[in-house]
Short mmCIF file of C-alpha atoms in Angstrom, two decimals:
data_model
loop_
_atom_site.label_atom_id
_atom_site.label_comp_id
_atom_site.label_asym_id
_atom_site.label_seq_id
_atom_site.Cartn_x
_atom_site.Cartn_y
_atom_site.Cartn_z
CA UNK A 92 -97.16 -86.64 -6.42
CA UNK A 93 -97.03 -82.97 -7.28
CA UNK A 94 -99.24 -80.18 -5.98
CA UNK A 95 -101.58 -78.98 -8.74
CA UNK A 96 -102.23 -75.69 -6.99
CA UNK A 97 -98.48 -74.96 -6.72
CA UNK A 98 -98.20 -75.12 -10.52
CA UNK A 99 -100.17 -71.87 -10.74
CA UNK A 100 -98.62 -68.45 -10.19
CA UNK A 101 -99.85 -65.14 -8.81
CA UNK A 102 -97.80 -63.04 -11.26
CA UNK A 103 -96.06 -63.31 -14.64
CA UNK A 104 -92.75 -62.71 -12.81
CA UNK A 105 -93.41 -65.87 -10.76
CA UNK A 106 -94.82 -67.92 -13.65
CA UNK A 107 -91.96 -67.47 -16.12
CA UNK A 108 -89.09 -69.01 -14.07
CA UNK A 109 -91.44 -71.70 -12.81
CA UNK A 110 -92.34 -72.68 -16.39
CA UNK A 111 -88.74 -72.58 -17.63
CA UNK A 112 -87.53 -74.71 -14.70
CA UNK A 113 -90.28 -77.31 -15.16
CA UNK A 114 -89.66 -77.48 -18.92
CA UNK A 115 -85.90 -77.86 -18.47
CA UNK A 116 -86.38 -80.54 -15.82
CA UNK A 117 -88.64 -82.45 -18.23
CA UNK A 118 -85.95 -82.31 -20.95
CA UNK A 119 -87.50 -79.67 -23.16
CA UNK A 120 -85.66 -77.50 -25.67
CA UNK A 121 -86.31 -73.93 -24.51
CA UNK A 122 -86.40 -70.77 -26.62
CA UNK A 123 -87.20 -67.22 -25.56
CA UNK A 124 -88.57 -64.33 -27.60
CA UNK A 125 -88.11 -60.86 -26.07
CA UNK A 126 -90.93 -58.38 -26.54
CA UNK A 127 -89.03 -55.19 -27.50
CA UNK A 128 -92.12 -53.00 -27.22
CA UNK A 129 -93.02 -53.27 -23.54
CA UNK A 130 -91.79 -53.72 -19.98
CA UNK A 131 -93.53 -55.17 -16.95
CA UNK A 132 -94.97 -53.17 -14.03
CA UNK A 133 -91.61 -53.28 -12.22
CA UNK A 134 -89.58 -52.47 -15.34
CA UNK A 135 -88.84 -56.14 -16.03
CA UNK A 136 -88.29 -57.49 -19.54
CA UNK A 137 -91.10 -59.56 -21.01
CA UNK A 138 -90.70 -62.82 -22.91
CA UNK A 139 -92.73 -65.33 -24.86
CA UNK A 140 -91.09 -68.69 -24.04
CA UNK A 141 -91.43 -71.99 -25.88
CA UNK A 142 -90.52 -75.53 -24.83
CA UNK A 143 -90.34 -78.32 -27.38
CA UNK A 144 -90.39 -82.07 -26.74
CA UNK A 145 -89.97 -85.07 -29.04
CA UNK A 146 -88.18 -85.67 -32.33
CA UNK A 147 -87.64 -82.64 -34.58
CA UNK A 148 -89.38 -84.51 -37.40
CA UNK A 149 -92.30 -85.83 -35.33
CA UNK A 150 -95.37 -86.18 -37.57
CA UNK A 151 -97.80 -85.32 -34.77
CA UNK A 152 -97.41 -82.18 -32.65
CA UNK A 153 -99.44 -81.24 -29.59
CA UNK A 154 -99.44 -77.45 -29.06
CA UNK A 155 -100.46 -75.91 -25.70
CA UNK A 156 -100.81 -72.12 -25.60
CA UNK A 157 -100.98 -69.92 -22.50
CA UNK A 158 -101.66 -66.22 -22.29
CA UNK A 159 -103.25 -65.31 -25.63
CA UNK A 160 -105.32 -63.01 -23.44
CA UNK A 161 -102.57 -62.03 -20.99
CA UNK A 162 -104.37 -62.26 -17.64
CA UNK A 163 -105.73 -65.65 -18.69
CA UNK A 164 -102.10 -66.83 -18.69
CA UNK A 165 -102.43 -67.61 -14.98
CA UNK A 166 -104.65 -70.51 -16.02
CA UNK A 167 -102.72 -71.65 -19.09
CA UNK A 168 -99.35 -71.42 -17.37
CA UNK A 169 -100.62 -73.54 -14.48
CA UNK A 170 -102.03 -76.16 -16.85
CA UNK A 171 -98.79 -76.31 -18.86
CA UNK A 172 -96.66 -76.65 -15.72
CA UNK A 173 -99.00 -79.33 -14.35
CA UNK A 174 -98.60 -81.26 -17.62
CA UNK A 175 -94.82 -81.00 -17.28
CA UNK A 176 -94.83 -82.00 -13.58
CA UNK A 177 -97.19 -84.93 -14.20
CA UNK A 178 -94.74 -86.50 -16.65
CA UNK A 179 -96.61 -85.46 -19.78
CA UNK A 180 -93.54 -85.27 -22.05
CA UNK A 181 -92.42 -88.80 -21.12
CA UNK A 182 -95.89 -90.19 -21.91
CA UNK A 183 -96.09 -88.77 -25.45
CA UNK A 184 -96.99 -91.50 -27.98
CA UNK A 185 -94.53 -92.63 -30.64
CA UNK A 186 -93.94 -90.14 -33.45
CA UNK A 187 -95.53 -87.37 -31.37
CA UNK A 188 -93.91 -84.23 -30.02
CA UNK A 189 -95.18 -81.24 -28.08
CA UNK A 190 -94.69 -77.49 -28.22
CA UNK A 191 -95.63 -75.38 -25.22
CA UNK A 192 -96.06 -71.64 -25.83
CA UNK A 193 -95.92 -69.71 -22.54
CA UNK A 194 -97.08 -66.09 -22.27
CA UNK A 195 -98.01 -65.47 -25.90
CA UNK A 196 -98.99 -61.98 -24.71
CA UNK A 197 -96.46 -61.34 -21.92
CA UNK A 198 -97.45 -57.68 -21.52
CA UNK A 199 -101.06 -58.61 -20.73
CA UNK A 200 -99.95 -61.38 -18.37
CA UNK A 201 -97.57 -59.05 -16.50
CA UNK A 202 -100.02 -56.14 -16.29
CA UNK A 203 -103.17 -58.22 -15.52
CA UNK A 204 -104.80 -57.24 -18.82
CA UNK A 205 -106.42 -59.23 -21.61
CA UNK A 206 -104.86 -57.00 -24.25
CA UNK A 207 -101.38 -56.41 -25.64
CA UNK A 208 -99.19 -53.33 -25.22
CA UNK A 209 -101.13 -51.87 -28.20
CA UNK A 210 -104.49 -52.33 -26.39
CA UNK A 211 -105.20 -55.08 -28.95
CA UNK A 212 -107.22 -58.22 -28.29
CA UNK A 213 -105.13 -60.94 -29.96
CA UNK A 214 -108.20 -63.04 -30.72
CA UNK A 215 -109.44 -60.25 -33.00
CA UNK A 216 -106.05 -59.32 -34.53
CA UNK A 217 -105.56 -62.23 -36.97
CA UNK A 218 -107.57 -60.71 -39.82
CA UNK A 219 -106.17 -59.63 -43.19
CA UNK A 220 -105.16 -56.06 -42.37
CA UNK A 221 -104.80 -55.20 -46.05
CA UNK A 222 -108.54 -55.67 -46.56
CA UNK A 223 -111.47 -53.77 -45.09
CA UNK A 224 -112.26 -54.57 -41.48
CA UNK A 225 -115.49 -56.24 -40.37
CA UNK A 226 -118.18 -53.81 -39.28
CA UNK A 227 -119.55 -53.81 -35.75
CA UNK A 228 -122.43 -51.32 -35.75
CA UNK A 229 -123.48 -52.53 -32.32
CA UNK A 230 -120.22 -51.41 -30.75
CA UNK A 231 -120.53 -48.00 -32.41
CA UNK A 232 -123.94 -47.59 -30.78
CA UNK A 233 -122.67 -48.26 -27.25
CA UNK A 234 -118.99 -47.19 -27.39
CA UNK A 235 -119.43 -44.19 -25.08
CA UNK A 236 -121.08 -46.39 -22.48
CA UNK A 237 -118.29 -48.98 -22.78
CA UNK A 238 -115.63 -46.36 -21.94
CA UNK A 239 -117.25 -43.59 -19.86
CA UNK A 240 -115.51 -40.35 -18.93
CA UNK A 241 -115.61 -41.20 -15.23
CA UNK A 242 -115.91 -44.45 -13.24
CA UNK A 243 -118.48 -43.77 -10.56
CA UNK A 244 -122.03 -44.67 -9.58
CA UNK A 245 -123.56 -42.19 -12.03
CA UNK A 246 -121.57 -43.44 -15.03
CA UNK A 247 -122.24 -47.06 -14.08
CA UNK A 248 -125.97 -46.37 -13.94
CA UNK A 249 -125.86 -44.68 -17.35
CA UNK A 250 -123.92 -47.60 -18.83
CA UNK A 251 -126.44 -50.05 -17.40
CA UNK A 252 -129.26 -48.01 -18.97
CA UNK A 253 -127.60 -48.00 -22.41
CA UNK A 254 -126.78 -51.72 -22.26
CA UNK A 255 -130.28 -52.64 -21.09
CA UNK A 256 -131.86 -50.64 -23.91
CA UNK A 257 -129.61 -52.35 -26.46
CA UNK A 258 -130.34 -55.81 -24.98
CA UNK A 259 -134.08 -55.14 -25.04
CA UNK A 260 -133.84 -54.46 -28.77
CA UNK A 261 -131.23 -57.08 -29.78
CA UNK A 262 -131.30 -59.66 -26.97
CA UNK A 263 -128.71 -60.42 -24.28
CA UNK A 264 -126.56 -62.42 -26.71
CA UNK A 265 -126.84 -59.57 -29.22
CA UNK A 266 -125.42 -57.23 -26.59
CA UNK A 267 -122.60 -59.67 -25.82
CA UNK A 268 -121.80 -59.87 -29.55
CA UNK A 269 -121.79 -56.08 -29.94
CA UNK A 270 -119.38 -55.72 -27.02
CA UNK A 271 -117.13 -58.75 -27.51
CA UNK A 272 -117.40 -59.73 -31.19
CA UNK A 273 -114.49 -57.45 -32.03
CA UNK A 274 -114.22 -53.87 -33.28
CA UNK A 275 -111.70 -51.95 -35.38
CA UNK A 276 -112.88 -48.35 -34.88
CA UNK A 277 -112.01 -47.47 -31.26
CA UNK A 278 -108.32 -48.03 -30.37
CA UNK A 279 -109.09 -47.05 -26.76
CA UNK A 280 -112.04 -49.45 -26.55
CA UNK A 281 -112.34 -53.10 -25.55
CA UNK A 282 -112.05 -56.12 -27.87
CA UNK A 283 -110.12 -53.88 -30.32
CA UNK A 284 -108.67 -55.92 -33.18
CA UNK A 285 -105.89 -53.47 -34.04
CA UNK A 286 -104.93 -51.91 -37.36
CA UNK A 287 -101.79 -54.00 -37.97
CA UNK A 288 -100.38 -57.37 -36.83
CA UNK A 289 -99.10 -57.03 -33.25
CA UNK A 290 -95.71 -58.24 -31.98
CA UNK A 291 -97.39 -61.35 -30.54
CA UNK A 292 -99.10 -62.00 -33.91
CA UNK A 293 -95.84 -61.83 -35.86
CA UNK A 294 -93.95 -63.83 -33.23
CA UNK A 295 -96.40 -66.74 -32.97
CA UNK A 296 -96.34 -67.03 -36.77
CA UNK A 297 -92.54 -67.28 -36.66
CA UNK A 298 -92.76 -69.87 -33.88
CA UNK A 299 -95.21 -71.94 -35.95
CA UNK A 300 -92.97 -71.88 -39.03
CA UNK A 301 -89.78 -72.66 -37.13
CA UNK A 302 -91.08 -75.30 -34.74
CA UNK A 303 -93.92 -77.03 -36.60
CA UNK A 304 -93.07 -76.99 -40.32
CA UNK A 305 -92.23 -80.70 -40.39
CA UNK A 306 -95.42 -81.85 -38.69
CA UNK A 307 -98.24 -83.52 -40.60
CA UNK A 308 -100.84 -83.21 -37.84
CA UNK A 309 -101.02 -80.38 -35.31
CA UNK A 310 -103.47 -80.41 -32.39
CA UNK A 311 -103.80 -77.04 -30.64
CA UNK A 312 -105.27 -76.32 -27.20
CA UNK A 313 -105.43 -72.59 -26.41
CA UNK A 314 -106.25 -71.89 -22.74
CA UNK A 315 -108.79 -69.19 -21.89
CA UNK A 316 -110.90 -68.08 -18.92
CA UNK A 317 -113.94 -65.93 -18.24
CA UNK A 318 -116.96 -67.59 -19.87
CA UNK A 319 -119.24 -70.32 -18.57
CA UNK A 320 -119.97 -72.09 -15.27
CA UNK A 321 -117.33 -71.85 -12.53
CA UNK A 322 -114.41 -74.20 -13.24
CA UNK A 323 -116.01 -75.88 -16.25
CA UNK A 324 -113.76 -76.14 -19.29
CA UNK A 325 -115.72 -75.61 -22.51
CA UNK A 326 -114.09 -76.87 -25.71
CA UNK A 327 -114.77 -74.18 -28.30
CA UNK A 328 -114.02 -74.72 -31.98
CA UNK A 329 -114.00 -71.26 -33.58
CA UNK A 330 -113.76 -72.38 -37.21
CA UNK A 331 -116.62 -72.66 -39.68
CA UNK A 332 -118.67 -75.85 -39.25
CA UNK A 333 -118.03 -76.43 -42.98
CA UNK A 334 -114.23 -76.62 -42.46
CA UNK A 335 -112.38 -79.95 -42.49
CA UNK A 336 -110.72 -79.03 -39.19
CA UNK A 337 -114.17 -78.68 -37.60
CA UNK A 338 -115.04 -82.26 -38.58
CA UNK A 339 -111.70 -83.48 -37.18
CA UNK A 340 -112.25 -81.62 -33.91
CA UNK A 341 -115.74 -83.13 -33.67
CA UNK A 342 -114.26 -86.60 -34.18
CA UNK A 343 -111.68 -85.99 -31.45
CA UNK A 344 -113.86 -84.27 -28.85
CA UNK A 345 -117.39 -85.42 -29.71
CA UNK A 346 -120.33 -83.68 -28.09
CA UNK A 347 -117.99 -81.98 -25.62
CA UNK A 348 -117.10 -79.53 -28.39
CA UNK A 349 -119.11 -76.36 -28.97
CA UNK A 350 -119.34 -73.97 -31.92
CA UNK A 351 -119.97 -70.20 -31.78
CA UNK A 352 -121.21 -70.26 -35.39
CA UNK A 353 -123.37 -73.27 -34.59
CA UNK A 354 -124.94 -71.43 -31.66
CA UNK A 355 -123.86 -73.99 -29.06
CA UNK A 356 -121.09 -71.97 -27.36
CA UNK A 357 -121.00 -69.41 -24.54
CA UNK A 358 -118.75 -67.37 -26.87
CA UNK A 359 -119.97 -64.86 -29.41
CA UNK A 360 -118.88 -65.36 -33.04
CA UNK A 361 -115.52 -63.61 -33.43
CA UNK A 362 -113.22 -62.99 -36.39
CA UNK A 363 -109.44 -62.93 -36.51
CA UNK A 364 -108.75 -65.53 -33.81
CA UNK A 365 -105.13 -66.34 -33.02
CA UNK A 366 -105.28 -70.04 -33.93
CA UNK A 367 -106.11 -69.03 -37.53
CA UNK A 368 -102.37 -68.32 -37.89
CA UNK A 369 -101.41 -72.00 -37.70
CA UNK A 370 -103.15 -73.35 -40.83
CA UNK A 371 -102.01 -70.19 -42.64
CA UNK A 372 -98.36 -70.78 -41.72
CA UNK A 373 -98.56 -74.60 -42.00
CA UNK A 374 -100.43 -75.22 -45.27
CA UNK A 375 -99.19 -78.81 -45.55
CA UNK A 376 -100.39 -79.89 -42.09
CA UNK A 377 -103.79 -80.92 -40.76
CA UNK A 378 -104.30 -78.34 -38.01
CA UNK A 379 -107.04 -78.98 -35.45
CA UNK A 380 -107.48 -76.08 -32.99
CA UNK A 381 -109.73 -75.68 -29.98
CA UNK A 382 -109.96 -73.11 -27.21
CA UNK A 383 -110.36 -74.52 -23.72
CA UNK A 384 -112.47 -71.87 -21.97
CA UNK A 385 -112.84 -72.10 -18.18
CA UNK A 386 -115.77 -70.46 -16.45
CA UNK A 387 -115.17 -68.02 -13.62
CA UNK A 388 -117.94 -65.52 -12.83
CA UNK A 389 -121.05 -64.23 -14.62
CA UNK A 390 -120.71 -62.53 -18.00
CA UNK A 391 -121.79 -59.10 -16.64
CA UNK A 392 -119.22 -59.33 -13.82
CA UNK A 393 -116.46 -60.32 -16.23
CA UNK A 394 -117.35 -57.62 -18.78
CA UNK A 395 -117.49 -54.99 -16.04
CA UNK A 396 -113.99 -56.02 -14.96
CA UNK A 397 -112.72 -55.73 -18.56
CA UNK A 398 -114.32 -52.30 -18.92
CA UNK A 399 -112.90 -51.18 -15.56
CA UNK A 400 -109.42 -52.32 -16.52
CA UNK A 401 -109.68 -50.51 -19.85
CA UNK A 402 -110.95 -47.37 -18.14
CA UNK A 403 -108.20 -47.24 -15.53
CA UNK A 404 -105.45 -47.68 -18.16
CA UNK A 405 -106.88 -44.92 -20.37
CA UNK A 406 -108.55 -42.46 -18.01
CA UNK A 407 -107.82 -43.45 -14.44
CA UNK A 408 -104.86 -43.65 -12.05
CA UNK A 409 -103.30 -47.09 -11.59
CA UNK A 410 -101.69 -46.00 -8.32
CA UNK A 411 -104.92 -44.81 -6.72
CA UNK A 412 -107.07 -46.85 -4.37
CA UNK A 413 -109.68 -47.07 -7.14
CA UNK A 414 -107.03 -48.19 -9.65
CA UNK A 415 -105.77 -50.93 -7.36
CA UNK A 416 -109.33 -52.11 -6.69
CA UNK A 417 -110.11 -52.30 -10.41
CA UNK A 418 -106.91 -54.26 -11.09
CA UNK A 419 -107.67 -56.68 -8.24
CA UNK A 420 -111.17 -57.25 -9.64
CA UNK A 421 -109.72 -57.91 -13.10
CA UNK A 422 -107.42 -60.61 -11.74
CA UNK A 423 -110.17 -62.22 -9.66
CA UNK A 424 -112.60 -62.44 -12.58
CA UNK A 425 -110.11 -64.26 -14.82
CA UNK A 426 -108.13 -66.17 -12.17
CA UNK A 427 -110.35 -67.14 -9.22
CA UNK A 428 -108.57 -67.73 -5.94
CA UNK A 429 -108.41 -71.10 -4.20
CA UNK A 430 -107.28 -74.65 -4.92
CA UNK A 431 -110.63 -75.99 -6.14
CA UNK A 432 -110.74 -73.97 -9.38
CA UNK A 433 -107.10 -74.81 -10.16
CA UNK A 434 -107.71 -78.52 -9.66
CA UNK A 435 -110.74 -78.36 -11.96
CA UNK A 436 -108.58 -76.63 -14.58
CA UNK A 437 -105.98 -79.38 -14.53
CA UNK A 438 -108.49 -82.26 -14.50
CA UNK A 439 -110.16 -80.91 -17.65
CA UNK A 440 -106.83 -80.01 -19.29
CA UNK A 441 -105.44 -83.51 -18.74
CA UNK A 442 -108.62 -85.04 -20.20
CA UNK A 443 -108.54 -82.73 -23.25
CA UNK A 444 -104.85 -83.33 -23.91
CA UNK A 445 -105.56 -87.08 -23.84
CA UNK A 446 -108.31 -86.69 -26.44
CA UNK A 447 -106.05 -84.59 -28.68
CA UNK A 448 -103.21 -87.10 -28.52
CA UNK A 449 -105.59 -89.99 -29.23
CA UNK A 450 -107.13 -88.04 -32.13
CA UNK A 451 -103.76 -87.36 -33.74
CA UNK A 452 -102.62 -90.94 -33.26
CA UNK A 453 -105.72 -92.08 -35.15
CA UNK A 454 -104.63 -89.98 -38.12
#
């Protein structure tokens, strides 16, 4: 037996060699993609790593993705390593391979941030940048409260006042949508979708083309944390309920699956999600993506941590006592301490992977 908790890592610098060793031991073909635009907090180089299992022409491909939102890579990395350590590659059905993508956003993972080196939220970056960006009038109304000049009791009280007034007018979920739905006007804000495809965006598209172009069916599980009840893994399908891939996901996951557009998810409706890249790059494959979102703490606590992290990187001092406290809070809110949460992550991941493999096998 392997220790589930030991599959998880406290830092990106610990997670990367652990993942590569587990993948090599399981017989995976490893590839590494250096991020030329950023270094880690100790000056270390940052990589997106992939491990591939199964025949190169396998018709079915399971894809596990860790670290779309960097700090959430603690969770995804642990789940991927647990799958490797539990003999997952050896148990793949006939004609089925797997591709593990580790640290899609290595900068965010290394620096305990959701965003990339460009301050971009990858799950808002996969829009058509040649067209006009979606409007978010709600964010415009509260942007100054999202990123205050100072981070102290007075500014927190003012932010609370602005948020409460907005929520009174538009509802709590309306406030969540204004903050987290994505915005393209404030590069120093949160949930910023960027004004061009990021390095991670371009790289994951190249990975998809090079590793998955021969697959007929692709089942994607993208690991996330921060929304929902503690330790519960919500299966979120962020495509339109009218899409064929939505119907496939429903067939695979049943009533376990939720839909932001259908109003059944803890997530706001967002545009430009990362998994949109796969059907775009693999037009001949049936791509069925879900996000596996693990609950940690309450939405206000999580959003405050995101705002604090954004503030300290733009207006604060990372080396100060305040800076260190804000970074510690950010990590805690997206990667709770203790064995129990980690074991819940793996139990749900193993169950979801089983459903995806069964769904693909059924054609």
